[in-house]
Coordinates of C-alpha atoms in Angstrom, one line a residue:
X1 CA -90.3 6.5 6.6
X2 CA -90.6 10.2 7.3
X3 CA -88.5 12.8 5.5
X4 CA -87.4 15.9 7.4
X5 CA -84.7 18.1 6.0
X6 CA -81.8 15.9 5.0
X7 CA -82.9 13.1 7.3
X8 CA -85.1 10.1 6.8
X9 CA -86.6 8.8 10.0
X10 CA -88.1 5.3 10.5
X11 CA -91.7 5.4 11.7
X12 CA -90.7 3.3 14.8
X13 CA -89.1 6.5 16.2
X14 CA -92.7 8.0 16.3
X15 CA -94.5 4.8 17.2
X16 CA -92.4 3.1 19.9
X17 CA -92.5 4.1 23.6
X18 CA -89.3 4.5 25.4
X19 CA -87.7 5.8 28.6
X20 CA -84.4 4.5 29.9
X21 CA -84.7 2.4 33.1
X22 CA -81.2 2.3 34.4
X23 CA -82.2 0.5 37.6
X24 CA -83.3 -2.4 35.5
X25 CA -80.9 -2.5 32.6
X26 CA -77.9 -1.4 34.7
X27 CA -76.4 0.5 31.7
X28 CA -76.1 -2.6 29.5
X29 CA -75.6 -0.4 26.4
X30 CA -72.1 0.5 27.7
X31 CA -71.1 -3.2 27.5
X32 CA -73.2 -4.8 24.8
X33 CA -72.2 -4.8 21.1
X34 CA -69.2 -5.8 19.1
X35 CA -67.5 -2.4 18.9
X36 CA -67.1 0.8 20.9
X37 CA -69.4 3.9 20.7
X38 CA -69.2 5.7 17.3
X39 CA -67.3 9.0 17.5
X40 CA -66.9 12.0 15.2
X41 CA -63.3 13.2 14.8
X42 CA -64.2 16.3 16.8
X43 CA -65.5 14.2 19.6
X44 CA -62.3 12.1 19.6
X45 CA -60.2 15.3 20.0
X46 CA -62.4 16.6 22.9
X47 CA -62.2 13.3 24.7
X48 CA -58.4 13.3 24.4
X49 CA -58.1 16.9 25.6
X50 CA -60.6 16.4 28.5
X51 CA -59.3 13.0 29.6
X52 CA -57.5 14.3 32.7
X53 CA -60.8 15.7 33.9
X54 CA -62.7 12.4 34.0
X55 CA -59.8 9.9 34.2
X56 CA -60.1 9.7 38.0
X57 CA -63.5 8.1 37.8
X58 CA -62.2 5.1 35.8
X59 CA -61.0 1.8 37.2
X60 CA -57.3 1.1 36.9
X61 CA -57.7 -1.6 34.2
X62 CA -59.7 0.9 32.1
X63 CA -57.0 3.5 32.3
X64 CA -54.4 0.9 31.2
X65 CA -56.5 -0.1 28.2
X66 CA -56.9 3.6 27.1
X67 CA -53.1 4.0 27.5
X68 CA -52.6 0.8 25.3
X69 CA -55.3 1.4 22.7
X70 CA -55.5 5.2 22.6
X71 CA -58.3 7.6 23.4
X72 CA -60.2 6.4 20.3
X73 CA -59.6 3.7 17.7
X74 CA -60.7 2.4 14.3
X75 CA -62.9 -0.7 14.5
X76 CA -63.1 -3.6 12.1
X77 CA -65.7 -1.7 10.0
X78 CA -63.3 1.2 9.6
X79 CA -65.3 3.4 12.0
X80 CA -63.8 5.7 14.7
X81 CA -65.0 4.4 18.1
X82 CA -64.2 4.4 21.8
X83 CA -61.8 1.8 23.1
X84 CA -63.2 -1.3 24.8
X85 CA -62.1 -3.3 27.9
X86 CA -62.1 -7.1 27.3
X87 CA -63.5 -6.4 23.8
X88 CA -66.9 -5.6 25.4
X89 CA -67.2 -2.7 27.9
X90 CA -66.6 0.9 26.9
X91 CA -63.3 2.0 28.5
X92 CA -64.9 5.3 29.6
X93 CA -67.6 3.6 31.7
X94 CA -67.4 2.8 35.4
X95 CA -69.7 1.0 38.0
X96 CA -71.5 3.3 40.5
X97 CA -72.4 2.3 44.0
X98 CA -75.7 0.8 42.8
X99 CA -73.9 -1.5 40.3
X100 CA -75.0 0.6 37.3
X101 CA -72.6 1.3 34.5
X102 CA -72.2 5.0 34.0
X103 CA -70.2 7.3 31.7
X104 CA -67.2 9.0 33.3
X105 CA -67.4 11.8 30.7
X106 CA -71.0 12.5 31.6
X107 CA -70.1 12.4 35.3
X108 CA -67.5 15.2 34.7
X109 CA -70.1 17.1 32.7
X110 CA -72.7 17.0 35.4
X111 CA -70.0 18.1 37.9
X112 CA -69.3 21.2 35.7
X113 CA -65.8 20.1 34.8
X114 CA -66.4 19.8 31.0
X115 CA -68.8 21.3 28.5
X116 CA -68.9 18.0 26.5
X117 CA -71.6 15.7 27.8
X118 CA -70.8 12.5 26.0
X119 CA -70.5 11.2 22.4
X120 CA -73.7 12.1 20.5
X121 CA -74.1 8.4 19.5
X122 CA -74.4 7.4 23.2
X123 CA -76.7 10.3 23.9
X124 CA -79.0 9.2 21.0
X125 CA -79.1 5.5 21.9
X126 CA -81.2 3.4 21.0
X127 CA -81.5 5.6 17.9
X128 CA -78.7 5.0 15.4
X129 CA -77.8 7.3 12.6
X130 CA -76.2 6.2 9.3
X131 CA -74.8 9.1 7.3
X132 CA -75.0 8.9 3.5
X133 CA -74.0 11.4 0.9
X134 CA -77.5 12.8 0.3
X135 CA -79.3 12.0 3.6
X136 CA -79.0 10.7 7.1
X137 CA -81.0 7.5 8.0
X138 CA -82.3 7.8 11.5
X139 CA -83.4 4.4 12.8
X140 CA -84.5 2.8 16.1
X141 CA -82.3 -0.1 17.1
X142 CA -84.5 -2.5 19.0
X143 CA -82.4 -4.6 21.4
X144 CA -83.3 -7.1 24.1
X145 CA -81.3 -5.1 26.7
X146 CA -83.7 -2.2 26.2
X147 CA -86.8 -4.1 27.1
X148 CA -87.1 -2.3 30.5
X149 CA -86.9 1.0 28.6
X150 CA -89.8 0.0 26.3
X151 CA -91.9 -1.0 29.3
X152 CA -91.1 2.2 31.2
X153 CA -91.9 4.3 28.1
X154 CA -95.2 2.4 27.7
X155 CA -96.2 3.0 31.3
X156 CA -95.3 6.7 31.1
X157 CA -96.8 7.1 27.6
X158 CA -93.6 8.6 26.3
X159 CA -92.6 8.1 22.6
X160 CA -89.0 7.5 21.6
X161 CA -88.6 10.8 19.8
X162 CA -90.0 12.6 22.9
X163 CA -87.6 10.9 25.3
X164 CA -84.6 11.7 23.0
X165 CA -85.6 15.4 22.4
X166 CA -82.3 16.7 23.9
X167 CA -79.9 14.6 21.9
X168 CA -81.9 14.9 18.7
X169 CA -81.9 18.7 19.1
X170 CA -78.2 18.6 19.9
X171 CA -77.6 16.7 16.6
X172 CA -80.0 18.5 14.2
X173 CA -81.1 21.7 15.9
X174 CA -84.3 23.1 17.3
X175 CA -86.1 23.9 14.1
X176 CA -85.6 20.4 12.8
X177 CA -86.9 19.0 16.1
X178 CA -90.0 21.2 15.9
X179 CA -90.7 19.5 12.5
X180 CA -90.3 16.1 14.2
X181 CA -92.9 17.1 16.8
X182 CA -95.3 18.2 14.1
X183 CA -94.8 14.9 12.3
X184 CA -95.4 13.0 15.6
X185 CA -98.7 14.8 16.2
X186 CA -99.8 14.2 12.6
X187 CA -99.1 10.5 12.8
X188 CA -100.8 10.2 16.2
X189 CA -103.9 11.9 14.7
X190 CA -103.8 9.6 11.7
X191 CA -103.7 6.6 14.0
X192 CA -106.6 7.8 16.1
X193 CA -108.8 8.4 13.0
X194 CA -107.9 4.9 11.7
X195 CA -109.0 3.4 15.0
X196 CA -112.2 5.4 14.8

């Protein structure tokens, strides 16, 4: 484990290679799992306010589920999350012309219609953060659905923390991320000296 500020990061974040390969995984992270995407209360408010901006990208059955369940909900663990369709797929996702699940919120963001890109938990995936009183545990969640991402990262020689620079900086700030880069270089140097 690596301690930076009030965060404790698993070594896997520095050691694993990763680059999302949407053409292969088809956005499976929007549909896999037993709950919606974790939200902060601020994010839930933004989604509710901005909903008219991205609603048009959503299939009719998704809109109906959002009307029924609300813009956010509390899951079985007591966490604030996005609503799901058929207890599986994020209600804010839609299929594009290539059959890839995409985020309607992010689509509106890239079209300049909202300043909110998407929930930070989605942006950070496959990193998951658990917030405790004294520190945040920053861990890599290794899932089968992300095998193409690991292979793509390996071929491009991109580490997980490098691939997720933007969302990690969004969450903890530039100074914190600079510390992560320093730790990454140090661990790489250590590894090389061990291998001789």
